[in-house]
């Protein structure tokens, strides 16, 4: 096509970096070394990982995180980071693109993920400013070390995106994720052994029925609907521990184990749920955390009730999985699948 005709028919040109797959299809490029590429299709969800740009110090660390590790023996690695928002056919013309960008931080090798505290104390190595375009692309020359890329859109905006990271030499690239782990709390036990019907407790009102049913399941493997008195102090200490973690991350509600209506409705930002799990002796994968937010959070907030339900379901899923794992020769479920099933049960 002649240049004048091209200019007549087209008004916008998008420049894209060639991926290794396209490189292999072009014979003229076979003599050159292709760049290595890693890509992932992810989404931002309000209340979970739509934390916005780095000026939102409290929530930006909740954005999806991608780690780049340049080996120490290598020289500077030339890296291209591209973030593209997925095209949606149903969007109107005036809302075709939203503002997107990304931030890159240099982190210590032993640091598992970028946290809000780290963001508040450290300046980013570089960032792509927010632009109302389909794709933002930036070229870097990174020295040996560890780096974390945080793609972001405007805060609380839902949308899907594609992130591509290309390097001209070997560099390890992976999405930051965590294992599903809970640390069991050890509590004292009463010497007296007898059973108590759970409905006989005066605090078991209809308002708390769902929560106490989940809590009962932790110490009722026979599904008899009854709780041995020896397990009561263990569960109460566990509740105190969880409530103390919630109080550190949210509004103070006193030092006693009170479940009044005002305390029950206390709220914190749902973006802090990962920190709440850490403070409670648990970690969750990105998929599990997203499911917890969708199940127990409302309007980008989580109440004390929702948080306690989350912890009860996590502990129950771990106990169910390990019980099944010891009884069955071949467990057909993974731990993550068991947790997801328990969350929505």
mmCIF file of C-alpha atoms in Angstrom:
data_model
loop_
_atom_site.group_PDB
_atom_site.id
_atom_site.type_symbol
_atom_site.label_atom_id
_atom_site.label_comp_id
_atom_site.label_asym_id
_atom_site.label_seq_id
_atom_site.Cartn_x
_atom_site.Cartn_y
_atom_site.Cartn_z
ATOM 1 C CA UNK A 1 0.000 0.000 0.000
ATOM 2 C CA UNK A 2 1.325 3.421 -0.928
ATOM 3 C CA UNK A 3 1.961 5.877 1.897
ATOM 4 C CA UNK A 4 -0.557 8.485 0.633
ATOM 5 C CA UNK A 5 -3.286 5.819 0.480
ATOM 6 C CA UNK A 6 -2.319 4.545 3.942
ATOM 7 C CA UNK A 7 -2.639 8.053 5.366
ATOM 8 C CA UNK A 8 -5.994 8.457 3.671
ATOM 9 C CA UNK A 9 -7.459 5.247 5.129
ATOM 10 C CA UNK A 10 -5.958 5.212 8.633
ATOM 11 C CA UNK A 11 -5.739 7.889 11.301
ATOM 12 C CA UNK A 12 -4.294 6.018 14.312
ATOM 13 C CA UNK A 13 -1.220 3.761 14.486
ATOM 14 C CA UNK A 14 -0.508 1.444 17.426
ATOM 15 C CA UNK A 15 3.148 0.398 17.816
ATOM 16 C CA UNK A 16 3.624 -3.019 19.438
ATOM 17 C CA UNK A 17 6.734 -4.910 20.516
ATOM 18 C CA UNK A 18 7.151 -8.199 18.660
ATOM 19 C CA UNK A 19 6.701 -11.257 20.875
ATOM 20 C CA UNK A 20 8.929 -14.375 20.519
ATOM 21 C CA UNK A 21 6.109 -16.263 18.754
ATOM 22 C CA UNK A 22 5.879 -13.643 16.020
ATOM 23 C CA UNK A 23 9.679 -13.567 15.862
ATOM 24 C CA UNK A 24 9.770 -17.257 14.942
ATOM 25 C CA UNK A 25 7.330 -16.733 12.057
ATOM 26 C CA UNK A 26 9.518 -14.168 10.323
ATOM 27 C CA UNK A 27 12.447 -15.787 8.398
ATOM 28 C CA UNK A 28 14.355 -12.509 8.246
ATOM 29 C CA UNK A 29 14.616 -12.492 12.049
ATOM 30 C CA UNK A 30 15.840 -16.073 12.529
ATOM 31 C CA UNK A 31 19.479 -14.970 12.647
ATOM 32 C CA UNK A 32 18.778 -12.716 15.635
ATOM 33 C CA UNK A 33 18.165 -13.756 19.235
ATOM 34 C CA UNK A 34 14.510 -13.337 20.256
ATOM 35 C CA UNK A 35 13.587 -11.651 23.508
ATOM 36 C CA UNK A 36 12.114 -13.799 26.265
ATOM 37 C CA UNK A 37 8.545 -12.967 27.204
ATOM 38 C CA UNK A 38 6.134 -13.578 30.072
ATOM 39 C CA UNK A 39 2.486 -12.591 29.934
ATOM 40 C CA UNK A 40 -0.567 -12.830 32.153
ATOM 41 C CA UNK A 41 -4.218 -11.906 31.708
ATOM 42 C CA UNK A 42 -5.618 -10.609 34.994
ATOM 43 C CA UNK A 43 -8.320 -8.251 36.267
ATOM 44 C CA UNK A 44 -8.799 -5.478 38.796
ATOM 45 C CA UNK A 45 -11.709 -5.904 41.227
ATOM 46 C CA UNK A 46 -12.930 -3.131 43.540
ATOM 47 C CA UNK A 47 -12.335 -3.950 47.180
ATOM 48 C CA UNK A 48 -9.764 -6.615 46.319
ATOM 49 C CA UNK A 49 -6.933 -5.500 44.029
ATOM 50 C CA UNK A 50 -8.057 -2.260 42.332
ATOM 51 C CA UNK A 51 -5.742 -0.214 44.526
ATOM 52 C CA UNK A 52 -4.959 2.588 42.090
ATOM 53 C CA UNK A 53 -1.612 4.345 41.401
ATOM 54 C CA UNK A 54 1.209 4.810 43.906
ATOM 55 C CA UNK A 55 -0.225 8.054 45.316
ATOM 56 C CA UNK A 56 -2.862 5.880 47.023
ATOM 57 C CA UNK A 57 -0.396 4.654 49.624
ATOM 58 C CA UNK A 58 -2.844 2.554 51.645
ATOM 59 C CA UNK A 59 -4.226 0.507 48.732
ATOM 60 C CA UNK A 60 -1.759 0.542 45.829
ATOM 61 C CA UNK A 61 0.105 -2.495 47.212
ATOM 62 C CA UNK A 62 -3.055 -4.576 46.716
ATOM 63 C CA UNK A 63 -2.663 -4.345 42.925
ATOM 64 C CA UNK A 64 -1.456 -7.522 41.173
ATOM 65 C CA UNK A 65 2.304 -7.818 41.617
ATOM 66 C CA UNK A 66 4.813 -9.302 39.177
ATOM 67 C CA UNK A 67 8.382 -10.036 40.234
ATOM 68 C CA UNK A 68 11.416 -9.608 37.972
ATOM 69 C CA UNK A 69 14.734 -11.095 39.123
ATOM 70 C CA UNK A 70 17.838 -10.218 37.111
ATOM 71 C CA UNK A 71 20.659 -12.678 37.973
ATOM 72 C CA UNK A 72 23.698 -11.271 39.735
ATOM 73 C CA UNK A 73 26.124 -12.590 37.128
ATOM 74 C CA UNK A 74 24.339 -10.795 34.309
ATOM 75 C CA UNK A 75 24.925 -7.287 33.081
ATOM 76 C CA UNK A 76 22.054 -4.857 32.803
ATOM 77 C CA UNK A 77 18.978 -6.503 31.339
ATOM 78 C CA UNK A 78 16.952 -4.604 28.799
ATOM 79 C CA UNK A 79 13.314 -5.069 29.810
ATOM 80 C CA UNK A 80 10.082 -3.922 28.198
ATOM 81 C CA UNK A 81 6.969 -3.744 30.405
ATOM 82 C CA UNK A 82 3.627 -3.398 28.622
ATOM 83 C CA UNK A 83 0.182 -3.175 30.239
ATOM 84 C CA UNK A 84 -2.861 -3.280 27.951
ATOM 85 C CA UNK A 85 -6.484 -3.093 28.974
ATOM 86 C CA UNK A 86 -8.743 -5.701 27.438
ATOM 87 C CA UNK A 87 -11.115 -4.443 24.795
ATOM 88 C CA UNK A 88 -14.794 -4.874 25.675
ATOM 89 C CA UNK A 89 -17.221 -4.868 22.750
ATOM 90 C CA UNK A 90 -20.155 -3.652 24.848
ATOM 91 C CA UNK A 91 -18.449 -0.428 25.957
ATOM 92 C CA UNK A 92 -19.636 2.805 24.411
ATOM 93 C CA UNK A 93 -17.350 4.857 22.205
ATOM 94 C CA UNK A 94 -16.855 7.622 24.754
ATOM 95 C CA UNK A 95 -15.738 5.004 27.326
ATOM 96 C CA UNK A 96 -13.424 2.941 25.149
ATOM 97 C CA UNK A 97 -10.340 3.355 27.327
ATOM 98 C CA UNK A 98 -9.759 4.209 30.958
ATOM 99 C CA UNK A 99 -6.549 5.480 32.478
ATOM 100 C CA UNK A 100 -3.950 2.782 33.100
ATOM 101 C CA UNK A 101 -0.303 2.697 34.115
ATOM 102 C CA UNK A 102 2.148 0.788 36.271
ATOM 103 C CA UNK A 103 4.770 1.310 38.962
ATOM 104 C CA UNK A 104 8.055 -0.541 39.416
ATOM 105 C CA UNK A 105 9.886 -0.883 42.743
ATOM 106 C CA UNK A 106 13.321 -2.259 43.526
ATOM 107 C CA UNK A 107 12.937 -4.585 46.514
ATOM 108 C CA UNK A 108 15.277 -6.580 48.783
ATOM 109 C CA UNK A 109 15.707 -10.240 47.697
ATOM 110 C CA UNK A 110 14.086 -11.569 50.869
ATOM 111 C CA UNK A 111 10.981 -9.398 50.632
ATOM 112 C CA UNK A 112 8.024 -11.576 49.500
ATOM 113 C CA UNK A 113 5.711 -8.762 48.389
ATOM 114 C CA UNK A 114 5.382 -4.968 48.327
ATOM 115 C CA UNK A 115 3.388 -3.800 51.365
ATOM 116 C CA UNK A 116 1.677 -0.490 52.199
ATOM 117 C CA UNK A 117 4.441 0.256 54.709
ATOM 118 C CA UNK A 118 7.092 -0.266 52.022
ATOM 119 C CA UNK A 119 5.212 2.021 49.620
ATOM 120 C CA UNK A 120 4.976 4.750 52.275
ATOM 121 C CA UNK A 121 8.717 4.592 53.002
ATOM 122 C CA UNK A 122 10.245 3.978 49.550
ATOM 123 C CA UNK A 123 10.019 5.894 46.318
ATOM 124 C CA UNK A 124 9.313 3.838 43.175
ATOM 125 C CA UNK A 125 12.215 3.154 40.860
ATOM 126 C CA UNK A 126 10.077 4.402 37.976
ATOM 127 C CA UNK A 127 6.468 4.510 36.864
ATOM 128 C CA UNK A 128 4.383 4.880 33.735
ATOM 129 C CA UNK A 129 2.032 7.819 34.297
ATOM 130 C CA UNK A 130 -1.685 7.224 34.017
ATOM 131 C CA UNK A 131 -2.794 7.533 30.393
ATOM 132 C CA UNK A 132 -6.139 7.176 28.683
ATOM 133 C CA UNK A 133 -4.811 4.730 26.071
ATOM 134 C CA UNK A 134 -5.232 1.092 25.139
ATOM 135 C CA UNK A 135 -1.678 0.132 26.145
ATOM 136 C CA UNK A 136 1.231 1.710 28.035
ATOM 137 C CA UNK A 137 4.767 0.527 27.267
ATOM 138 C CA UNK A 138 8.063 1.497 28.880
ATOM 139 C CA UNK A 139 11.643 0.357 28.273
ATOM 140 C CA UNK A 140 14.030 -0.217 31.204
ATOM 141 C CA UNK A 141 17.699 -1.164 31.651
ATOM 142 C CA UNK A 142 17.630 -3.039 34.963
ATOM 143 C CA UNK A 143 20.791 -3.948 36.909
ATOM 144 C CA UNK A 144 21.049 -7.282 38.765
ATOM 145 C CA UNK A 145 18.503 -7.407 41.581
ATOM 146 C CA UNK A 146 14.820 -7.888 42.378
ATOM 147 C CA UNK A 147 12.043 -5.660 41.066
ATOM 148 C CA UNK A 148 8.239 -5.680 41.421
ATOM 149 C CA UNK A 149 5.837 -4.320 38.792
ATOM 150 C CA UNK A 150 2.384 -3.148 39.934
ATOM 151 C CA UNK A 151 -0.059 -2.593 37.026
ATOM 152 C CA UNK A 152 -2.876 -0.266 38.011
ATOM 153 C CA UNK A 153 -5.875 1.654 36.790
ATOM 154 C CA UNK A 154 -7.863 4.299 38.661
ATOM 155 C CA UNK A 155 -8.722 3.307 42.228
ATOM 156 C CA UNK A 156 -11.785 1.031 42.637
ATOM 157 C CA UNK A 157 -12.169 0.558 38.868
ATOM 158 C CA UNK A 158 -13.038 -2.898 37.600
ATOM 159 C CA UNK A 159 -11.420 -4.096 34.394
ATOM 160 C CA UNK A 160 -9.322 -6.780 32.735
ATOM 161 C CA UNK A 161 -5.777 -6.248 31.551
ATOM 162 C CA UNK A 162 -2.849 -8.001 29.894
ATOM 163 C CA UNK A 163 0.658 -7.535 31.245
ATOM 164 C CA UNK A 164 3.692 -8.484 29.136
ATOM 165 C CA UNK A 165 7.291 -8.434 30.336
ATOM 166 C CA UNK A 166 9.996 -8.944 27.708
ATOM 167 C CA UNK A 167 13.753 -9.240 28.378
ATOM 168 C CA UNK A 168 16.731 -9.553 26.042
ATOM 169 C CA UNK A 169 18.496 -12.010 28.392
ATOM 170 C CA UNK A 170 17.612 -14.494 31.096
ATOM 171 C CA UNK A 171 15.451 -12.988 33.843
ATOM 172 C CA UNK A 172 13.061 -14.814 36.161
ATOM 173 C CA UNK A 173 9.518 -13.411 36.030
ATOM 174 C CA UNK A 174 6.570 -14.625 38.123
ATOM 175 C CA UNK A 175 3.370 -13.370 39.717
ATOM 176 C CA UNK A 176 3.618 -12.753 43.453
ATOM 177 C CA UNK A 177 1.386 -15.244 45.228
ATOM 178 C CA UNK A 178 1.233 -16.931 48.625
ATOM 179 C CA UNK A 179 0.577 -20.414 49.940
ATOM 180 C CA UNK A 180 -2.579 -21.258 51.835
ATOM 181 C CA UNK A 181 -1.416 -21.681 55.436
ATOM 182 C CA UNK A 182 -3.010 -21.380 58.882
ATOM 183 C CA UNK A 183 -1.218 -21.562 62.218
ATOM 184 C CA UNK A 184 -3.324 -23.414 64.738
ATOM 185 C CA UNK A 185 -3.830 -21.572 68.030
ATOM 186 C CA UNK A 186 -3.035 -23.540 71.191
ATOM 187 C CA UNK A 187 -5.324 -22.892 74.169
ATOM 188 C CA UNK A 188 -5.811 -24.365 77.601
ATOM 189 C CA UNK A 189 -8.452 -27.000 78.154
ATOM 190 C CA UNK A 190 -10.854 -27.651 81.018
ATOM 191 C CA UNK A 191 -10.290 -30.869 82.920
ATOM 192 C CA UNK A 192 -13.994 -31.608 83.138
ATOM 193 C CA UNK A 193 -15.302 -33.607 80.210
ATOM 194 C CA UNK A 194 -18.956 -33.289 79.361
ATOM 195 C CA UNK A 195 -21.047 -32.229 76.391
ATOM 196 C CA UNK A 196 -23.149 -29.099 76.135
ATOM 197 C CA UNK A 197 -25.837 -28.508 73.537
ATOM 198 C CA UNK A 198 -24.823 -25.393 71.576
ATOM 199 C CA UNK A 199 -28.346 -23.969 71.485
ATOM 200 C CA UNK A 200 -28.298 -23.752 75.302
ATOM 201 C CA UNK A 201 -25.843 -20.875 75.207
ATOM 202 C CA UNK A 202 -27.730 -17.592 75.712
ATOM 203 C CA UNK A 203 -25.445 -15.733 73.285
ATOM 204 C CA UNK A 204 -26.446 -18.052 70.426
ATOM 205 C CA UNK A 205 -29.107 -15.742 69.032
ATOM 206 C CA UNK A 206 -30.379 -15.779 65.478
ATOM 207 C CA UNK A 207 -28.153 -12.819 64.575
ATOM 208 C CA UNK A 208 -25.013 -14.904 65.177
ATOM 209 C CA UNK A 209 -26.378 -18.309 64.168
ATOM 210 C CA UNK A 210 -24.449 -18.594 60.890
ATOM 211 C CA UNK A 211 -21.153 -17.652 62.498
ATOM 212 C CA UNK A 212 -21.507 -19.989 65.468
ATOM 213 C CA UNK A 213 -22.491 -22.819 63.142
ATOM 214 C CA UNK A 214 -19.204 -22.331 61.295
ATOM 215 C CA UNK A 215 -17.336 -22.137 64.591
ATOM 216 C CA UNK A 216 -19.020 -25.287 65.896
ATOM 217 C CA UNK A 217 -17.908 -27.206 62.820
ATOM 218 C CA UNK A 218 -14.265 -26.675 63.853
ATOM 219 C CA UNK A 219 -14.740 -28.944 66.892
ATOM 220 C CA UNK A 220 -17.618 -31.154 65.771
ATOM 221 C CA UNK A 221 -16.188 -33.650 63.245
ATOM 222 C CA UNK A 222 -19.029 -36.096 63.972
ATOM 223 C CA UNK A 223 -21.612 -33.481 62.899
ATOM 224 C CA UNK A 224 -23.665 -34.084 66.024
ATOM 225 C CA UNK A 225 -24.510 -30.441 66.642
ATOM 226 C CA UNK A 226 -23.018 -30.625 70.136
ATOM 227 C CA UNK A 227 -19.803 -29.165 71.535
ATOM 228 C CA UNK A 228 -17.706 -30.791 74.231
ATOM 229 C CA UNK A 229 -17.045 -28.394 77.097
ATOM 230 C CA UNK A 230 -13.317 -29.025 76.835
ATOM 231 C CA UNK A 231 -13.274 -27.256 73.471
ATOM 232 C CA UNK A 232 -14.989 -24.083 74.722
ATOM 233 C CA UNK A 233 -11.866 -22.329 76.120
ATOM 234 C CA UNK A 234 -9.932 -23.187 72.950
ATOM 235 C CA UNK A 235 -12.567 -21.585 70.756
ATOM 236 C CA UNK A 236 -12.949 -18.570 73.056
ATOM 237 C CA UNK A 237 -9.203 -17.931 73.057
ATOM 238 C CA UNK A 238 -9.227 -18.270 69.283
ATOM 239 C CA UNK A 239 -11.996 -15.668 69.082
ATOM 240 C CA UNK A 240 -10.054 -13.304 71.344
ATOM 241 C CA UNK A 241 -6.993 -13.715 69.158
ATOM 242 C CA UNK A 242 -8.938 -12.997 65.953
ATOM 243 C CA UNK A 243 -10.773 -10.051 67.493
ATOM 244 C CA UNK A 244 -7.475 -8.544 68.727
ATOM 245 C CA UNK A 245 -6.106 -8.735 65.171
ATOM 246 C CA UNK A 246 -9.228 -7.015 63.835
ATOM 247 C CA UNK A 247 -8.955 -4.314 66.505
ATOM 248 C CA UNK A 248 -5.341 -3.575 65.518
ATOM 249 C CA UNK A 249 -6.397 -3.015 61.902
ATOM 250 C CA UNK A 250 -9.662 -1.210 62.595
ATOM 251 C CA UNK A 251 -11.681 0.733 65.153
ATOM 252 C CA UNK A 252 -10.997 -0.087 68.779
ATOM 253 C CA UNK A 253 -13.772 -1.906 70.584
ATOM 254 C CA UNK A 254 -12.303 -2.422 74.018
ATOM 255 C CA UNK A 255 -10.327 -5.264 75.470
ATOM 256 C CA UNK A 256 -13.179 -7.649 76.329
ATOM 257 C CA UNK A 257 -14.631 -10.287 74.069
ATOM 258 C CA UNK A 258 -17.847 -8.432 73.375
ATOM 259 C CA UNK A 259 -20.150 -9.235 70.466
ATOM 260 C CA UNK A 260 -22.633 -6.422 70.844
ATOM 261 C CA UNK A 261 -24.382 -5.180 67.736
ATOM 262 C CA UNK A 262 -22.141 -2.116 67.531
ATOM 263 C CA UNK A 263 -18.989 -4.239 67.711
ATOM 264 C CA UNK A 264 -20.408 -6.854 65.343
ATOM 265 C CA UNK A 265 -20.923 -4.167 62.701
ATOM 266 C CA UNK A 266 -17.450 -2.572 62.996
ATOM 267 C CA UNK A 267 -15.910 -2.164 59.562
ATOM 268 C CA UNK A 268 -12.479 -1.879 57.977
ATOM 269 C CA UNK A 269 -11.433 -1.562 54.348
ATOM 270 C CA UNK A 270 -11.608 -4.835 52.441
ATOM 271 C CA UNK A 271 -8.216 -3.972 50.923
ATOM 272 C CA UNK A 272 -6.727 -4.711 54.368
ATOM 273 C CA UNK A 273 -8.012 -8.307 54.441
ATOM 274 C CA UNK A 274 -4.602 -9.762 53.514
ATOM 275 C CA UNK A 275 -3.045 -7.883 56.436
ATOM 276 C CA UNK A 276 -5.830 -9.134 58.705
ATOM 277 C CA UNK A 277 -5.044 -12.709 57.715
ATOM 278 C CA UNK A 278 -1.342 -12.172 58.404
ATOM 279 C CA UNK A 279 -2.137 -10.749 61.840
ATOM 280 C CA UNK A 280 -4.342 -13.783 62.524
ATOM 281 C CA UNK A 281 -1.690 -16.342 61.626
ATOM 282 C CA UNK A 282 -2.929 -17.200 58.142
ATOM 283 C CA UNK A 283 -1.957 -16.601 54.541
ATOM 284 C CA UNK A 284 -4.090 -17.079 51.427
ATOM 285 C CA UNK A 285 -3.419 -17.291 47.717
ATOM 286 C CA UNK A 286 -4.652 -14.565 45.405
ATOM 287 C CA UNK A 287 -7.570 -16.706 44.227
ATOM 288 C CA UNK A 288 -8.658 -17.571 47.781
ATOM 289 C CA UNK A 289 -8.360 -13.946 48.896
ATOM 290 C CA UNK A 290 -10.476 -12.838 45.938
ATOM 291 C CA UNK A 291 -13.127 -15.412 46.909
ATOM 292 C CA UNK A 292 -13.127 -14.206 50.531
ATOM 293 C CA UNK A 293 -13.630 -10.608 49.386
ATOM 294 C CA UNK A 294 -16.476 -11.605 47.086
ATOM 295 C CA UNK A 295 -18.167 -13.734 49.756
ATOM 296 C CA UNK A 296 -17.792 -11.718 52.964
ATOM 297 C CA UNK A 297 -17.148 -8.083 51.940
ATOM 298 C CA UNK A 298 -19.691 -5.458 50.925
ATOM 299 C CA UNK A 299 -19.097 -2.004 49.441
ATOM 300 C CA UNK A 300 -15.313 -2.407 49.714
ATOM 301 C CA UNK A 301 -15.577 -2.987 53.475
ATOM 302 C CA UNK A 302 -15.499 -6.005 55.760
ATOM 303 C CA UNK A 303 -17.256 -6.197 59.127
ATOM 304 C CA UNK A 304 -16.105 -8.052 62.214
ATOM 305 C CA UNK A 305 -18.727 -10.685 61.401
ATOM 306 C CA UNK A 306 -17.379 -11.135 57.859
ATOM 307 C CA UNK A 307 -13.795 -11.323 59.084
ATOM 308 C CA UNK A 308 -14.597 -13.938 61.749
ATOM 309 C CA UNK A 309 -16.562 -15.958 59.204
ATOM 310 C CA UNK A 310 -13.554 -15.809 56.869
ATOM 311 C CA UNK A 311 -11.217 -17.119 59.558
ATOM 312 C CA UNK A 312 -13.651 -19.858 60.619
ATOM 313 C CA UNK A 313 -14.075 -21.050 57.027
ATOM 314 C CA UNK A 314 -10.319 -21.013 56.393
ATOM 315 C CA UNK A 315 -9.591 -23.086 59.513
ATOM 316 C CA UNK A 316 -12.430 -25.468 58.694
ATOM 317 C CA UNK A 317 -11.191 -25.981 55.121
ATOM 318 C CA UNK A 318 -7.658 -26.759 56.327
ATOM 319 C CA UNK A 319 -8.931 -29.256 58.888
ATOM 320 C CA UNK A 320 -11.205 -30.932 56.338
ATOM 321 C CA UNK A 321 -8.405 -31.186 53.804
ATOM 322 C CA UNK A 322 -5.834 -32.656 56.194
ATOM 323 C CA UNK A 323 -8.433 -35.086 57.564
ATOM 324 C CA UNK A 324 -9.302 -36.232 54.039
ATOM 325 C CA UNK A 325 -5.630 -36.377 53.110
ATOM 326 C CA UNK A 326 -4.839 -38.768 55.959
ATOM 327 C CA UNK A 327 -7.845 -41.030 55.288
ATOM 328 C CA UNK A 328 -7.743 -41.238 51.490
ATOM 329 C CA UNK A 329 -4.916 -42.864 49.571
ATOM 330 C CA UNK A 330 -5.242 -40.349 46.762
ATOM 331 C CA UNK A 331 -6.870 -37.022 47.558
ATOM 332 C CA UNK A 332 -8.701 -35.814 44.418
ATOM 333 C CA UNK A 333 -8.856 -32.220 45.698
ATOM 334 C CA UNK A 334 -6.122 -29.663 46.165
ATOM 335 C CA UNK A 335 -6.045 -27.536 49.289
ATOM 336 C CA UNK A 336 -7.083 -24.465 47.304
ATOM 337 C CA UNK A 337 -10.079 -26.288 45.824
ATOM 338 C CA UNK A 338 -11.158 -27.421 49.291
ATOM 339 C CA UNK A 339 -10.907 -23.860 50.627
ATOM 340 C CA UNK A 340 -12.938 -22.439 47.738
ATOM 341 C CA UNK A 341 -15.635 -25.080 48.227
ATOM 342 C CA UNK A 342 -15.800 -24.354 51.965
ATOM 343 C CA UNK A 343 -15.991 -20.582 51.481
ATOM 344 C CA UNK A 344 -19.143 -20.908 49.385
ATOM 345 C CA UNK A 345 -20.707 -23.781 51.334
#
